Amino acid sequence: MGVGTLRDDLLSLPGVEQAEIDGDSVTPAGVRVRLSPGVDPAAIGEDIRRVLSLHGLRQEIDAAPGPERSDVVSSSEPETVELLDSDDELREREPEVPETPARTDEDLYWVSVTEGRDGIMVTAASRSDEVTVFTAGFSEHAIDQAVVSAVAKLALTPSVPLICSLDERDLAGTLVVTVVLEESGRRLAGSAVVEGGRAYAVGRAVWTALSTR
């Protein structure tokens, strides 16, 4: 499984509330991303650039000022992204925060995928009882990416890894999941035997990949 649609991949990022594509989804004229309340545009900007890069688009974010914005506003520049907060106002970008080393001393304890009135929720927990929760889209790729995001937060990665490929195959009668991630410009890979559930296996494969940072 490779990258999903541009919109699905943008919506899978934590803090992205809405994503609108202007024009064709393969070669869009512009992309408008609305952030959840309290999300720092400077922190999410790099993750959005990496999504664009995986889809072969130019990595430029346009933050032109303007007092009046609607939910969907066409972009005057091709292949650009504009970040809006939940109140439709552009927010100033702040200096980047130094990277925090990934954690390798805690094992992933469990991963669950639940459906409810608020949609699909992915929850992951470490053996130290730390828990992270992320919402997911309805596609299998969106759920997998939410698992990656949840596990990455437990592992304290400086940015959200994106799925480059995810493969399931039977090896001598044993089902194995292998995931390749792109994180901070590097490719990381990990594998795990499917035991107890697919989401947990994906999470363990992600944890293994992040432990090699």
XYZ file of N, CA and C in Angstrom, residues 55-153:
297
model
N 3.610 13.471 -2.776
C 2.693 13.509 -3.917
C 3.300 14.244 -5.108
N 4.602 14.536 -5.035
C 5.297 15.144 -6.164
C 4.974 16.604 -6.388
N 4.521 17.311 -5.347
C 4.162 18.719 -5.476
C 5.249 19.606 -4.886
N 5.253 20.837 -5.326
C 6.222 21.802 -4.842
C 5.979 22.069 -3.365
N 7.081 22.147 -2.589
C 6.976 22.293 -1.145
C 6.996 23.769 -0.760
N 5.939 24.488 -1.073
C 5.856 25.906 -0.748
C 4.561 26.175 0.001
N 4.669 26.931 1.089
C 3.485 27.295 1.856
C 3.284 28.794 1.761
N 2.103 29.184 1.304
C 1.768 30.586 1.116
C 0.958 31.059 2.308
N 1.467 32.065 3.013
C 0.761 32.596 4.172
C 0.499 34.075 3.976
N -0.046 34.428 2.825
C -0.324 35.823 2.527
C -1.385 36.353 3.460
N -1.224 37.604 3.995
C -2.178 38.135 4.950
C -3.500 38.487 4.309
N -4.556 38.517 5.100
C -5.874 38.904 4.603
C -6.873 38.862 5.718
N -7.653 39.876 5.947
C -8.556 39.906 7.096
C -9.778 39.047 6.957
N -10.217 38.755 5.742
C -11.453 38.013 5.561
C -11.181 36.717 4.815
N -11.561 35.609 5.435
C -11.346 34.294 4.820
C -12.609 33.469 4.987
N -12.912 32.639 4.004
C -14.038 31.716 4.114
C -13.501 30.308 4.225
N -14.396 29.339 4.325
C -13.943 27.962 4.483
C -13.111 27.496 3.305
N -13.482 27.871 2.112
C -12.744 27.482 0.920
C -12.421 28.740 0.122
N -11.149 29.031 -0.015
C -10.705 30.214 -0.743
C -9.718 29.769 -1.806
N -9.926 30.153 -3.053
C -9.038 29.738 -4.125
C -7.693 30.411 -3.971
N -6.629 29.713 -4.365
C -5.276 30.246 -4.255
C -4.872 30.927 -5.552
N -4.189 32.074 -5.427
C -3.763 32.805 -6.614
C -2.462 32.263 -7.178
N -1.770 31.432 -6.421
C -0.516 30.858 -6.876
C -0.675 29.347 -7.018
N -0.194 28.729 -8.097
C -0.332 27.281 -8.265
C 0.533 26.525 -7.278
N 0.022 25.364 -6.886
C 0.746 24.437 -6.031
C 1.226 25.102 -4.750
N 0.373 25.846 -4.085
C 0.719 26.460 -2.816
C -0.261 26.011 -1.758
N 0.152 26.155 -0.503
C -0.685 25.769 0.616
C -0.842 26.960 1.532
N -2.067 27.199 1.994
C -2.322 28.282 2.926
C -2.902 27.707 4.201
N -2.341 28.077 5.350
C -2.773 27.562 6.626
C -3.746 28.526 7.279
N -4.899 28.018 7.706
C -5.888 28.820 8.410
C -6.173 28.186 9.756
N -6.419 29.017 10.769
C -6.835 28.443 12.038
C -8.336 28.232 12.017
N -8.891 27.743 13.123
C -10.305 27.387 13.139
C -11.222 28.596 13.035
N -10.708 29.816 13.243
C -11.509 31.029 13.145
C -11.320 31.731 11.808
N -10.766 31.016 10.815
C -10.572 31.530 9.467
C -9.598 32.701 9.417
N -8.699 32.816 10.376
C -7.712 33.885 10.368
C -6.334 33.270 10.238
N -5.479 33.917 9.440
C -4.113 33.446 9.288
C -3.344 33.741 10.565
N -2.514 32.818 10.971
C -1.740 33.004 12.180
C -0.268 33.073 11.838
N 0.495 33.879 12.585
C 1.913 34.045 12.328
C 2.652 32.774 12.700
N 3.662 32.446 11.902
C 4.471 31.271 12.169
C 5.527 31.610 13.211
N 5.788 30.682 14.114
C 6.737 30.892 15.190
C 8.008 30.102 14.924
N 9.110 30.425 15.639
C 10.373 29.703 15.440
C 10.216 28.220 15.711
N 10.987 27.405 15.004
C 10.909 25.963 15.155
C 11.421 25.537 16.518
N 10.792 24.502 17.080
C 11.212 23.959 18.364
C 12.276 22.906 18.128
N 13.367 22.882 18.917
C 14.422 21.874 18.738
C 13.862 20.469 18.830
N 14.484 19.554 18.108
C 14.015 18.173 18.076
C 14.187 17.502 19.433
N 13.236 16.621 19.762
C 13.312 15.807 20.969
C 13.672 14.389 20.568
N 14.671 13.771 21.175
C 15.077 12.418 20.790
C 13.929 11.436 20.939
N 13.872 10.479 20.029
C 12.829 9.450 20.100
C 13.074 8.540 21.293
N 12.008 8.043 21.900
C 12.118 7.147 23.037
C 12.220 5.712 22.553
N 13.115 4.967 23.163
C 13.260 3.557 22.806
C 13.163 2.655 24.040
N 12.906 3.265 25.226
C 12.937 2.488 26.454
C 11.569 1.948 26.861
N 10.521 2.312 26.137
C 9.186 1.857 26.487
C 8.598 1.056 25.323
N 7.958 -0.049 25.647
C 7.336 -0.875 24.616
C 5.903 -0.437 24.381
N 5.459 -0.613 23.157
C 4.055 -0.363 22.835
C 3.220 -1.450 23.492
N 2.189 -1.033 24.258
C 1.397 -1.993 25.020
C 0.185 -2.472 24.235
N -0.606 -1.522 23.711
C -1.772 -1.918 22.929
C -2.189 -0.807 21.982
N -2.957 -1.213 20.953
C -3.530 -0.285 19.963
C -4.967 -0.725 19.723
N -5.879 0.242 19.684
C -7.270 -0.100 19.410
C -7.841 0.853 18.362
N -8.781 0.341 17.589
C -9.515 1.134 16.599
C -10.992 1.005 16.918
N -11.645 2.126 17.218
C -13.056 2.096 17.602
C -13.867 3.049 16.725
N -15.123 2.720 16.537
C -16.043 3.558 15.773
C -17.141 4.069 16.688
N -17.492 5.340 16.519
C -18.545 5.929 17.328
C -19.185 7.103 16.620
N -19.916 7.910 17.372
C -20.599 9.051 16.781
C -19.620 10.068 16.209
N -18.436 10.144 16.812
C -17.442 11.114 16.362
C -16.543 10.581 15.255
N -16.850 9.375 14.762
C -16.038 8.792 13.694
C -15.148 7.682 14.215
N -14.051 7.452 13.519
C -13.109 6.396 13.878
C -12.004 6.977 14.750
N -11.740 6.319 15.876
C -10.713 6.771 16.806
C -9.650 5.686 16.944
N -8.381 6.091 16.849
C -7.258 5.181 17.056
C -6.581 5.558 18.370
N -6.443 4.587 19.251
C -5.835 4.813 20.560
C -4.639 3.892 20.720
N -3.528 4.435 21.222
C -2.326 3.636 21.474
C -1.839 3.921 22.881
N -1.249 2.907 23.524
C -0.758 3.066 24.890
C 0.585 2.372 25.042
N 1.444 2.965 25.867
C 2.734 2.364 26.189
C 2.616 1.581 27.488
N 3.642 0.838 27.835
C 3.614 0.064 29.068
C 3.737 0.957 30.302
N 4.068 2.226 30.101
C 4.102 3.167 31.221
C 2.751 3.869 31.385
N 1.719 3.349 30.690
C 0.339 3.842 30.796
C 0.128 5.213 30.157
N 1.013 5.634 29.275
C 0.768 6.835 28.487
C -0.155 6.468 27.324
N -1.137 7.321 27.052
C -2.142 7.024 26.034
C -2.255 8.188 25.060
N -2.344 7.894 23.781
C -2.572 8.905 22.751
C -3.783 8.489 21.919
N -4.553 9.488 21.478
C -5.763 9.235 20.701
C -5.761 10.121 19.465
N -6.054 9.539 18.306
C -6.124 10.291 17.061
C -7.377 9.879 16.299
N -8.008 10.843 15.669
C -9.130 10.540 14.795
C -8.597 10.072 13.445
N -9.389 9.275 12.741
C -8.955 8.730 11.457
C -10.061 8.858 10.432
N -9.671 8.901 9.164
C -10.630 8.838 8.081
C -11.157 7.421 7.938
N -12.016 7.205 6.937
C -12.674 5.906 6.816
C -11.914 4.919 5.928
N -10.857 5.373 5.244
C -10.086 4.455 4.410
C -9.074 3.689 5.259
N -8.659 2.535 4.765
C -7.674 1.731 5.480
C -6.370 2.499 5.637
N -5.972 3.249 4.589
C -4.735 4.023 4.662
C -4.828 5.089 5.747
N -5.987 5.766 5.855
C -6.150 6.807 6.865
C -6.064 6.221 8.271
N -6.620 5.030 8.472
C -6.536 4.378 9.782
C -5.092 3.993 10.084
N -4.394 3.449 9.088
C -2.986 3.092 9.283
C -2.164 4.330 9.642
N -2.418 5.451 8.950
C -1.662 6.666 9.231
C -1.974 7.196 10.634
N -3.219 7.036 11.084
C -3.567 7.436 12.444
C -2.841 6.577 13.470
N -2.671 5.283 13.173
C -1.879 4.408 14.042
C -0.439 4.915 14.112
N 0.117 5.272 12.957
C 1.478 5.808 12.913
C 1.581 7.070 13.767
N 0.618 7.970 13.621
C 0.636 9.227 14.374
C 0.559 8.975 15.875
N -0.310 8.050 16.281
C -0.470 7.748 17.705
C 0.796 7.142 18.298
N 1.391 6.197 17.590
C 2.617 5.558 18.077
C 3.770 6.554 18.074
N 3.847 7.388 17.049
C 4.927 8.383 16.962
C 4.874 9.360 18.124
N 3.658 9.727 18.561
C 3.537 10.634 19.702
C 4.039 9.967 20.976
